[in-house]
């Protein structure tokens, strides 16, 4: 007798079929019914595993034992006369077929009727959840606040600076508090003079609380009305009116800040000592000049930065002990070399350091001088010192967006792209309408190869200021890296029209070369000949920053010229060769000895080296 015949005689085949059909049916039922009762995910999986493990014992059982009219007996003890009758076997076959038909019917009903209904219900539930989440907006910290510029009710436009100063100083006091997330001045003051509802402003600034108010100044008296609004719930949390002498103005600012802290149950760390104004001066003329200068510093435009230098000089002349004016000078000089070639870059660095040191002599508790010194140390390739200084600035002023911004690009060059991105994301939360924060945020996204995200980030900045050329350039580079050459070229031409008209055809020429419609090699040689700061000089024919020129040379396929240009940048005071080196487009030359030498000279850590060069022998 063959083995197959013996399996059939012992009903092993029938048992296997019956078991598999029953197990499959049980699995389908378990997968459908158990989730309806909230069963954990592991339970249906456990049912399948148990059924799989049970198949072998079932087959062994059917081989060893046989069903007889007298019951279940060992096969060896069963005589042919006692074996299961043919009609009984046929009944078992019919039972298997019936079970199979029931299973197939259930399967068909489930797939054709029940499953589409479940999927439709899931789509509806998911859509409702997404819609509700979208309507609610992003989650915001309950201890987050924006201080809007107080309204000047004095009837004299010349007093506008005074109402701005009230708001500014309250914001500064709150920003020093570790338990508070305070929207930066750049963002909160961007709503000045605009008729927008408080909930809309809070949503755009990603804050829960909004402080608004008004100021009326007459002769030597001042009336200040302030109110704190919970934008999420839509009601007033606190309001107060102060009628005081003008000489008490700085004390009122601290008093308002403390009242807000009490309402939010946080400890205000920045309130001034008795007799010491938190603004750093009692000279209102000096304070007015300072406020105007800081507003200009935020724009990052050459003409505005030099105006800020002049205003701060006047403020220091009006009050030689005005620490914040020196700190403001330090901030302006720390960045002005990136936007102007009027004086040598090394001189801007020296002036920034000198101003920061004078500010710290007058008031060592200020965060701004530490941030400026951190920026100077970064430019001097003293990256560890820069990190310590910037972290100190953040400790002193936890809501200092610029410190987070500068630390983000510092961490980028130290090889920590994730940490740098997190720091810039924090800066974006604190100052969501800052143009320069958006641009830096965009660039670090490009170092991660997230070109579409970088383009979108700078796109939001252009919604705030359509004339912001730095983001036009970032978007142009992102378009080129995405292969959208004409779109990138159009963005460069748009930038040139505003910044350097001598480069009015630069974008079209570049798009033509990258698109195979012009001589790439000839254009690359022209780009490689640009001076490092040519974008800052009218008539140069170039509107691209030095690190973008390096990226363009790589896109043009000129590896040798790219290496030549990177070596030139690395020899400059602040050519920002590290910014170019971290873009993934540099991967084909990343392991070249000349490229590695540039990285070492810049004292940076190439975050992509292990990924690219680690695979090469």
XYZ file of C-alpha atoms in Angstrom:
617
model
C 0.000 0.000 0.000
C 1.370 3.436 -0.971
C 2.028 6.142 1.622
C -0.634 8.378 0.060
C -3.182 5.563 0.279
C -2.256 5.038 3.917
C -2.756 8.784 4.628
C -6.136 8.540 2.987
C -7.083 5.387 4.899
C -6.145 6.977 8.204
C -8.184 10.159 7.263
C -5.091 12.405 7.614
C -5.881 14.220 4.373
C -9.482 14.820 5.444
C -8.301 16.079 8.821
C -5.778 18.470 7.197
C -8.438 19.920 4.908
C -10.987 20.280 7.675
C -8.398 21.858 10.000
C -7.120 24.374 7.411
C -10.610 25.458 6.396
C -11.707 25.799 10.011
C -8.541 27.669 10.966
C -8.927 30.061 8.034
C -12.539 30.744 8.945
C -11.638 31.309 12.586
C -8.853 33.710 11.545
C -11.243 35.756 9.409
C -13.791 35.973 12.200
C -11.149 36.912 14.788
C -9.682 39.612 12.530
C -13.121 41.173 12.045
C -14.811 40.746 15.407
C -12.011 41.241 17.943
C -11.146 44.867 16.884
C -14.847 45.762 17.307
C -14.501 44.998 21.036
C -11.273 46.978 21.411
C -9.071 43.890 21.649
C -5.321 44.637 21.680
C -3.378 44.211 18.431
C -1.515 41.174 19.738
C -4.676 39.063 20.264
C -5.569 38.373 16.566
C -1.883 37.634 15.896
C -1.841 35.210 18.809
C -4.885 33.345 17.400
C -3.080 32.850 14.070
C 0.106 31.613 15.782
C -1.816 29.115 17.957
C -3.700 27.748 14.939
C -0.455 27.343 12.988
C 1.162 25.478 15.859
C -1.902 23.259 16.270
C -1.798 21.848 12.717
C 0.999 19.339 13.382
C -0.572 17.823 16.536
C -3.885 17.486 14.675
C -2.272 15.555 11.821
C -0.350 13.313 14.245
C -3.583 12.644 16.132
C -5.403 11.642 12.941
C -2.551 9.249 11.983
C -2.399 7.529 15.367
C -6.109 7.384 16.163
C -9.186 6.460 14.116
C -12.868 7.165 14.547
C -14.904 3.906 14.923
C -18.536 3.177 15.848
C -17.232 2.394 19.341
C -15.387 5.763 19.601
C -11.817 6.979 19.113
C -9.261 4.138 19.210
C -5.608 3.678 18.304
C -5.261 2.693 14.653
C -3.199 -0.402 15.544
C -6.086 -1.746 17.619
C -8.715 -1.290 14.915
C -9.623 -4.270 12.657
C -10.827 -3.661 9.080
C -14.377 -4.541 10.207
C -14.223 -1.850 12.905
C -12.858 0.854 10.599
C -14.996 3.836 9.705
C -17.713 3.020 7.188
C -17.521 4.443 3.619
C -20.741 6.368 4.115
C -19.279 7.963 7.267
C -16.221 9.008 5.294
C -18.428 10.549 2.645
C -20.280 12.447 5.335
C -16.980 13.843 6.562
C -16.119 14.937 2.984
C -19.461 16.672 2.691
C -18.853 18.367 6.048
C -15.530 19.735 4.806
C -17.167 21.044 1.635
C -19.992 22.643 3.613
C -17.564 24.369 5.977
C -15.540 25.574 2.993
C -18.668 26.994 1.334
C -19.624 28.789 4.558
C -16.116 30.229 4.806
C -16.108 31.393 1.178
C -19.548 32.962 1.615
C -18.404 34.844 4.704
C -15.193 35.927 2.976
C -17.075 37.261 -0.023
C -19.635 39.080 2.141
C -16.862 40.602 4.246
C -14.790 41.820 1.286
C -17.670 43.030 -0.876
C -20.019 44.463 1.763
C -18.486 44.845 5.230
C -14.935 45.916 4.260
C -16.008 48.856 2.025
C -18.272 50.091 4.815
C -15.444 49.880 7.347
C -13.065 51.694 4.978
C -15.633 54.432 4.334
C -16.188 54.867 8.058
C -12.415 55.032 8.613
C -12.038 57.682 5.903
C -14.814 59.765 7.455
C -13.352 59.447 10.947
C -9.840 60.283 9.740
C -11.059 63.254 7.731
C -12.976 64.594 10.718
C -9.932 64.201 12.945
C -7.617 65.926 10.463
C -10.127 68.726 9.909
C -10.533 69.263 13.625
C -6.770 69.307 14.127
C -6.307 71.730 11.246
C -8.998 74.025 12.578
C -7.470 73.966 16.024
C -4.039 74.845 14.582
C -0.697 73.733 15.988
C -0.464 73.082 19.707
C 0.930 76.076 21.576
C 2.619 76.368 24.947
C 0.204 77.600 27.617
C 3.015 79.852 28.882
C 3.611 81.533 25.519
C 2.962 85.241 25.006
C 3.310 88.031 22.467
C 3.611 91.683 23.441
C 2.008 93.849 20.779
C 3.172 97.449 20.317
C 1.098 99.658 22.584
C -1.102 102.184 20.808
C -0.023 105.829 21.013
C -3.076 107.743 22.304
C -1.260 111.013 22.883
C -2.457 112.625 19.673
C 1.141 113.396 18.704
C 2.981 111.148 16.273
C 6.247 112.319 17.801
C 5.362 110.253 20.883
C 5.187 107.011 18.889
C 8.626 105.974 20.085
C 7.401 106.261 23.672
C 4.562 103.762 23.298
C 6.876 101.434 21.387
C 9.414 101.705 24.171
C 6.867 100.635 26.769
C 6.059 97.490 24.790
C 9.713 96.815 24.028
C 10.847 96.920 27.606
C 7.993 94.744 28.897
C 8.899 92.236 26.199
C 12.578 92.337 27.225
C 11.743 91.673 30.875
C 9.473 88.752 29.979
C 12.013 87.317 27.527
C 14.502 86.776 30.346
C 12.096 84.390 32.081
C 12.881 80.714 31.645
C 9.262 79.616 32.114
C 7.930 81.823 29.325
C 8.023 81.516 25.548
C 7.978 85.118 24.317
C 7.508 86.042 20.670
C 10.388 88.187 19.443
C 10.011 91.899 18.761
C 10.425 91.393 15.019
C 7.331 89.229 14.861
C 5.073 90.932 17.396
C 5.824 94.448 16.092
C 5.107 93.358 12.511
C 1.394 93.750 13.322
C 1.742 97.414 14.251
C -0.902 99.529 12.551
C -2.696 96.490 11.119
C -6.334 95.803 11.852
C -6.089 92.110 12.741
C -8.000 90.234 15.415
C -6.100 88.997 18.460
C -6.875 85.277 17.802
C -5.469 85.616 14.277
C -2.318 87.301 15.564
C -1.880 84.639 18.238
C -2.223 81.885 15.629
C 0.393 83.467 13.357
C 2.789 83.986 16.261
C 2.071 80.534 17.764
C 1.289 81.916 21.229
C -1.566 81.514 23.664
C -1.478 84.860 25.458
C -1.391 88.335 23.924
C -0.609 91.565 25.781
C -1.910 94.751 24.217
C -2.426 98.241 25.536
C -2.319 101.969 24.997
C -0.220 104.888 26.188
C -1.309 108.494 26.691
C 1.458 110.959 27.578
C 0.757 114.569 28.504
C 3.260 116.948 30.051
C 4.857 115.078 32.951
C 2.059 112.528 33.358
C 1.435 109.224 31.620
C -1.514 106.853 31.550
C -0.846 103.239 30.509
C -3.615 100.719 29.995
C -2.619 97.085 29.566
C -4.690 93.948 29.083
C -3.732 90.300 28.849
C -5.890 88.166 26.541
C -6.155 84.383 26.375
C -6.438 84.039 22.601
C -7.336 80.362 22.818
C -10.349 80.897 25.079
C -11.162 84.388 23.841
C -11.423 86.294 27.127
C -9.472 88.852 29.142
C -7.268 87.377 31.838
C -6.093 90.619 33.397
C -6.222 94.372 32.799
C -4.900 97.399 34.634
C -4.585 101.154 34.172
C -1.615 103.082 35.541
C -1.655 106.869 36.101
C 1.834 107.955 37.060
C 4.476 110.620 36.694
C 6.652 110.294 33.633
C 9.671 109.713 35.843
C 8.078 106.441 37.002
C 7.805 105.000 33.508
C 10.469 102.301 33.851
C 9.027 101.100 37.159
C 5.627 100.738 35.485
C 7.130 98.467 32.840
C 8.490 96.117 35.478
C 5.209 96.266 37.387
C 3.254 95.166 34.328
C 5.707 92.333 33.661
C 5.397 91.109 37.263
C 1.588 91.225 37.056
C 1.697 89.061 33.937
C 4.004 86.631 35.687
C 1.559 86.359 38.572
C -1.323 85.644 36.215
C 0.651 82.976 34.349
C 2.219 81.696 37.573
C 5.806 82.123 36.448
C 8.748 83.764 38.163
C 9.821 86.971 36.396
C 13.615 86.971 36.412
C 14.294 90.212 34.570
C 12.628 92.880 36.678
C 15.001 95.665 37.613
C 16.483 96.368 40.962
C 15.194 99.305 42.982
C 16.400 102.550 41.427
C 17.842 100.809 38.372
C 15.763 101.049 35.190
C 15.500 97.770 33.315
C 15.912 99.692 30.064
C 19.451 100.601 31.143
C 18.878 104.345 30.921
C 16.597 107.102 32.168
C 17.404 109.194 29.131
C 14.333 108.899 26.910
C 16.143 110.391 23.914
C 18.864 107.751 24.140
C 16.259 105.036 24.579
C 14.298 106.218 21.549
C 17.455 106.119 19.389
C 18.214 102.619 20.635
C 14.727 101.313 19.802
C 14.895 102.688 16.274
C 18.331 101.156 15.727
C 17.308 97.665 16.869
C 14.358 97.745 14.480
C 16.752 98.555 11.622
C 19.166 95.803 12.673
C 16.452 93.201 12.223
C 16.021 94.056 8.513
C 19.569 92.913 7.560
C 19.888 95.527 4.792
C 23.133 97.411 4.176
C 21.633 100.912 4.354
C 19.526 100.047 7.413
C 22.493 98.559 9.271
C 24.601 101.678 8.757
C 21.688 103.832 9.918
C 21.539 101.655 13.040
C 25.255 102.256 13.640
C 24.677 106.023 13.456
C 21.628 105.948 15.776
C 23.415 103.838 18.378
C 26.375 106.190 18.305
C 23.985 109.060 19.044
C 22.381 107.064 21.868
C 25.774 106.457 23.504
C 26.629 110.129 23.132
C 23.342 111.024 24.880
C 24.051 108.516 27.690
C 27.644 107.172 27.832
C 26.602 104.574 30.446
C 23.777 103.121 28.344
C 24.764 99.435 28.320
C 22.041 98.333 25.907
C 23.245 100.813 23.281
C 26.714 99.224 23.366
C 25.066 95.795 23.163
C 23.087 96.971 20.142
C 26.306 98.157 18.500
C 27.818 94.739 19.089
C 24.864 93.019 17.384
C 24.997 95.328 14.358
C 28.746 95.028 13.845
C 28.530 91.231 14.310
C 26.503 90.944 11.090
C 27.232 94.054 9.025
C 30.240 92.511 7.283
C 27.923 89.993 5.614
C 25.906 92.791 4.010
C 28.395 95.564 3.326
C 31.952 95.931 2.053
C 32.237 99.562 3.192
C 34.895 98.651 5.761
C 37.110 95.526 5.962
C 35.468 92.484 7.495
C 38.164 92.224 10.147
C 37.333 95.752 11.314
C 33.634 94.918 11.751
C 34.632 91.952 13.914
C 36.951 94.102 16.038
C 34.235 96.732 16.541
C 31.692 94.062 17.522
C 34.041 92.621 20.121
C 34.900 96.065 21.545
C 31.233 97.094 21.864
C 30.259 93.779 23.478
C 33.022 94.075 26.057
C 31.991 97.648 26.951
C 28.383 96.494 27.345
C 29.397 93.683 29.703
C 31.485 96.047 31.820
C 28.366 98.172 32.336
C 25.918 95.258 32.760
C 27.101 91.645 32.776
C 23.530 90.329 33.016
C 22.625 91.156 29.393
C 22.366 88.355 26.839
C 23.024 90.417 23.702
C 26.796 90.931 24.206
C 27.318 87.200 24.721
C 25.390 86.454 21.536
C 27.445 88.985 19.574
C 30.683 87.533 20.943
C 29.430 84.076 20.000
C 28.858 85.258 16.433
C 32.358 86.793 16.355
C 33.882 83.567 17.693
C 32.055 81.577 15.011
C 33.491 83.778 12.284
C 36.939 83.334 13.844
C 36.503 79.520 13.684
C 36.599 79.301 17.490
C 33.557 77.069 17.374
C 33.682 75.574 20.883
C 33.970 79.056 22.425
C 31.161 80.269 20.184
C 28.880 77.493 21.408
C 29.598 78.317 25.057
C 28.908 82.029 24.487
C 25.657 81.414 22.629
C 24.450 78.959 25.262
C 25.199 81.611 27.890
C 23.085 84.118 25.944
C 20.204 81.642 25.812
C 20.479 80.987 29.547
C 20.238 84.697 30.274
C 17.406 85.234 27.810
C 15.571 81.966 27.084
C 13.417 83.574 24.370
C 16.367 85.064 22.450
C 15.593 84.022 18.873
C 18.827 85.375 17.369
C 20.937 83.329 19.777
C 19.065 80.164 18.747
C 19.467 81.173 15.095
C 23.234 81.656 15.326
C 23.693 78.504 17.396
C 21.736 76.581 14.767
C 24.162 77.490 11.976
C 27.084 76.929 14.343
C 25.932 73.378 15.134
C 25.470 72.820 11.406
C 29.161 73.540 10.814
C 30.129 71.404 13.807
C 28.564 68.388 12.109
C 25.334 68.291 14.118
C 22.734 68.901 11.421
C 19.870 67.565 13.552
C 20.833 69.784 16.491
C 21.246 72.768 14.195
C 17.837 72.195 12.664
C 16.237 71.905 16.122
C 17.832 75.192 17.208
C 16.611 76.995 14.088
C 13.154 75.507 14.500
C 13.144 76.955 18.015
C 14.205 80.341 16.629
C 11.358 80.106 14.117
C 8.853 79.446 16.912
C 10.119 82.428 18.905
C 10.294 84.736 15.886
C 7.990 83.262 13.210
C 7.970 86.436 11.098
C 11.731 87.046 11.168
C 13.173 87.121 7.667
C 16.752 86.235 8.584
C 15.651 83.321 10.790
C 13.603 81.984 7.885
C 16.592 82.260 5.538
C 18.958 80.436 7.908
C 16.283 77.818 8.541
C 15.919 77.349 4.793
C 19.649 76.857 4.323
C 20.029 74.143 6.949
C 17.138 72.291 5.298
C 19.170 72.371 2.084
C 22.194 70.864 3.857
C 19.859 67.967 4.703
C 18.839 67.606 1.051
C 15.306 68.826 1.794
C 15.198 71.272 -1.103
C 11.404 71.469 -1.449
C 11.071 72.178 2.288
C 13.776 74.855 2.052
C 11.919 76.503 -0.808
C 8.653 76.452 1.166
C 10.300 77.913 4.300
C 11.654 80.909 2.423
C 8.381 81.196 0.534
C 6.683 82.024 3.840
C 9.233 84.785 4.437
C 8.426 86.323 1.056
C 4.772 86.404 2.096
C 5.851 88.689 4.955
C 8.228 90.760 2.770
C 8.071 90.140 -1.008
C 11.274 92.176 -1.445
C 13.477 90.038 0.831
C 16.334 89.189 -1.549
C 18.167 86.653 0.653
C 15.184 84.303 0.471
C 14.788 84.932 -3.249
C 18.324 83.604 -3.619
C 17.696 80.574 -1.401
C 14.573 79.709 -3.388
C 16.560 80.104 -6.612
C 19.243 77.685 -5.387
C 16.596 75.212 -4.209
C 14.947 75.347 -7.655
C 18.278 74.601 -9.341
C 18.941 71.674 -6.993
C 15.452 70.356 -7.821
C 16.229 70.608 -11.534
C 13.885 73.565 -12.143
C 16.491 75.674 -13.931
C 14.206 78.274 -15.514
C 12.350 78.875 -12.249
C 15.648 79.270 -10.393
C 17.012 81.655 -12.989
C 13.864 83.774 -12.845
C 14.255 84.116 -9.073
C 17.885 85.277 -9.452
C 16.844 87.896 -12.009
C 14.160 89.086 -9.590
C 16.808 89.412 -6.880
C 19.198 91.279 -9.183
C 16.543 93.843 -10.095
C 16.331 94.822 -6.421
C 19.916 94.312 -5.286
C 22.395 94.590 -8.176
C 20.934 95.557 -11.579
C 24.263 94.845 -13.272
C 23.359 91.134 -12.883
C 19.949 91.522 -14.532
C 20.570 88.659 -17.013
C 22.506 86.370 -14.683
C 19.568 84.087 -13.945
C 18.565 83.587 -17.583
C 22.162 82.854 -18.598
C 22.552 80.313 -15.814
C 19.254 78.600 -16.660
C 20.290 78.382 -20.330
C 23.657 76.810 -19.478
C 22.204 74.277 -17.038
C 19.466 73.462 -19.533
C 22.011 72.686 -22.256
C 21.271 75.820 -24.296
C 24.585 77.601 -23.648
C 28.267 76.888 -22.968
C 28.541 75.606 -19.388
C 32.324 75.698 -19.294
C 32.533 79.339 -20.355
C 29.937 80.400 -17.784
C 31.675 78.412 -15.046
C 34.985 80.144 -15.733
C 33.239 83.509 -15.374
C 31.685 82.501 -12.047
C 34.985 81.174 -10.737
C 36.557 84.590 -11.418
C 34.078 86.475 -9.216
C 35.530 88.141 -6.135
C 34.318 86.657 -2.870
C 32.300 89.768 -1.964
C 31.261 90.640 -5.541
C 27.550 90.338 -4.668
C 27.951 93.384 -2.390
C 29.458 95.553 -5.125
C 27.332 97.397 -7.666
C 28.442 96.783 -11.240
C 30.009 93.394 -10.486
C 27.529 91.489 -12.656
C 26.900 89.058 -9.800
C 24.103 88.927 -7.250
C 24.900 85.521 -5.703
C 26.653 85.157 -2.350
C 29.994 83.384 -2.327
C 28.697 80.058 -0.990
C 25.967 80.002 -3.652
C 28.572 80.600 -6.356
C 30.330 77.434 -5.163
C 27.063 75.471 -5.411
C 26.443 76.805 -8.938
C 29.949 75.801 -10.063
C 29.224 72.274 -8.879
C 25.885 72.211 -10.717
C 27.697 73.313 -13.874
C 29.785 70.141 -13.541
C 33.121 71.870 -12.951
C 34.644 69.903 -10.083
C 38.104 71.390 -10.437
C 36.857 74.976 -10.539
C 34.628 74.257 -7.528
C 37.601 73.054 -5.512
C 39.614 76.103 -6.589
C 36.796 78.405 -5.483
C 36.266 76.628 -2.136
C 39.975 76.985 -1.386
C 39.693 80.738 -2.055
C 36.651 81.020 0.216
C 38.382 79.132 3.000
C 41.124 81.771 2.977
C 38.692 84.664 3.498
C 37.625 86.068 6.864
C 34.058 84.918 6.343
C 33.632 83.333 2.952
C 31.191 80.837 4.500
C 32.804 77.986 2.595
C 31.412 75.669 5.281
C 27.854 76.571 4.217
C 28.617 75.490 0.650
C 30.551 72.379 1.684
C 27.563 70.935 3.530
C 25.174 70.892 0.548
C 24.790 67.279 -0.739
C 25.536 68.447 -4.309
C 29.200 68.481 -3.211
C 29.218 64.687 -2.700
C 31.192 63.893 -5.914
C 34.203 65.857 -4.593
C 33.626 65.277 -0.868
C 36.354 62.653 -0.563
C 38.897 64.563 -2.654
C 42.032 65.416 -0.670
C 41.624 69.113 -1.531
C 38.042 69.146 -0.237
C 39.093 67.381 2.985
C 41.854 69.982 3.409
C 39.267 72.785 3.117
C 37.127 71.114 5.803
C 40.141 70.847 8.108
C 41.151 74.466 7.495
C 37.650 75.644 8.407
C 37.778 73.579 11.631
C 34.373 72.190 10.764
C 32.995 68.653 10.831
C 31.615 67.364 7.544
C 28.315 65.724 8.495
C 28.148 63.894 5.145
C 31.709 62.491 5.040
C 30.914 59.192 6.753
C 27.963 58.568 4.452
C 29.892 59.315 1.262
C 33.533 58.526 2.005
C 33.052 55.725 4.488
C 32.156 53.374 1.627
C 35.289 54.167 -0.340
C 38.633 52.498 0.136
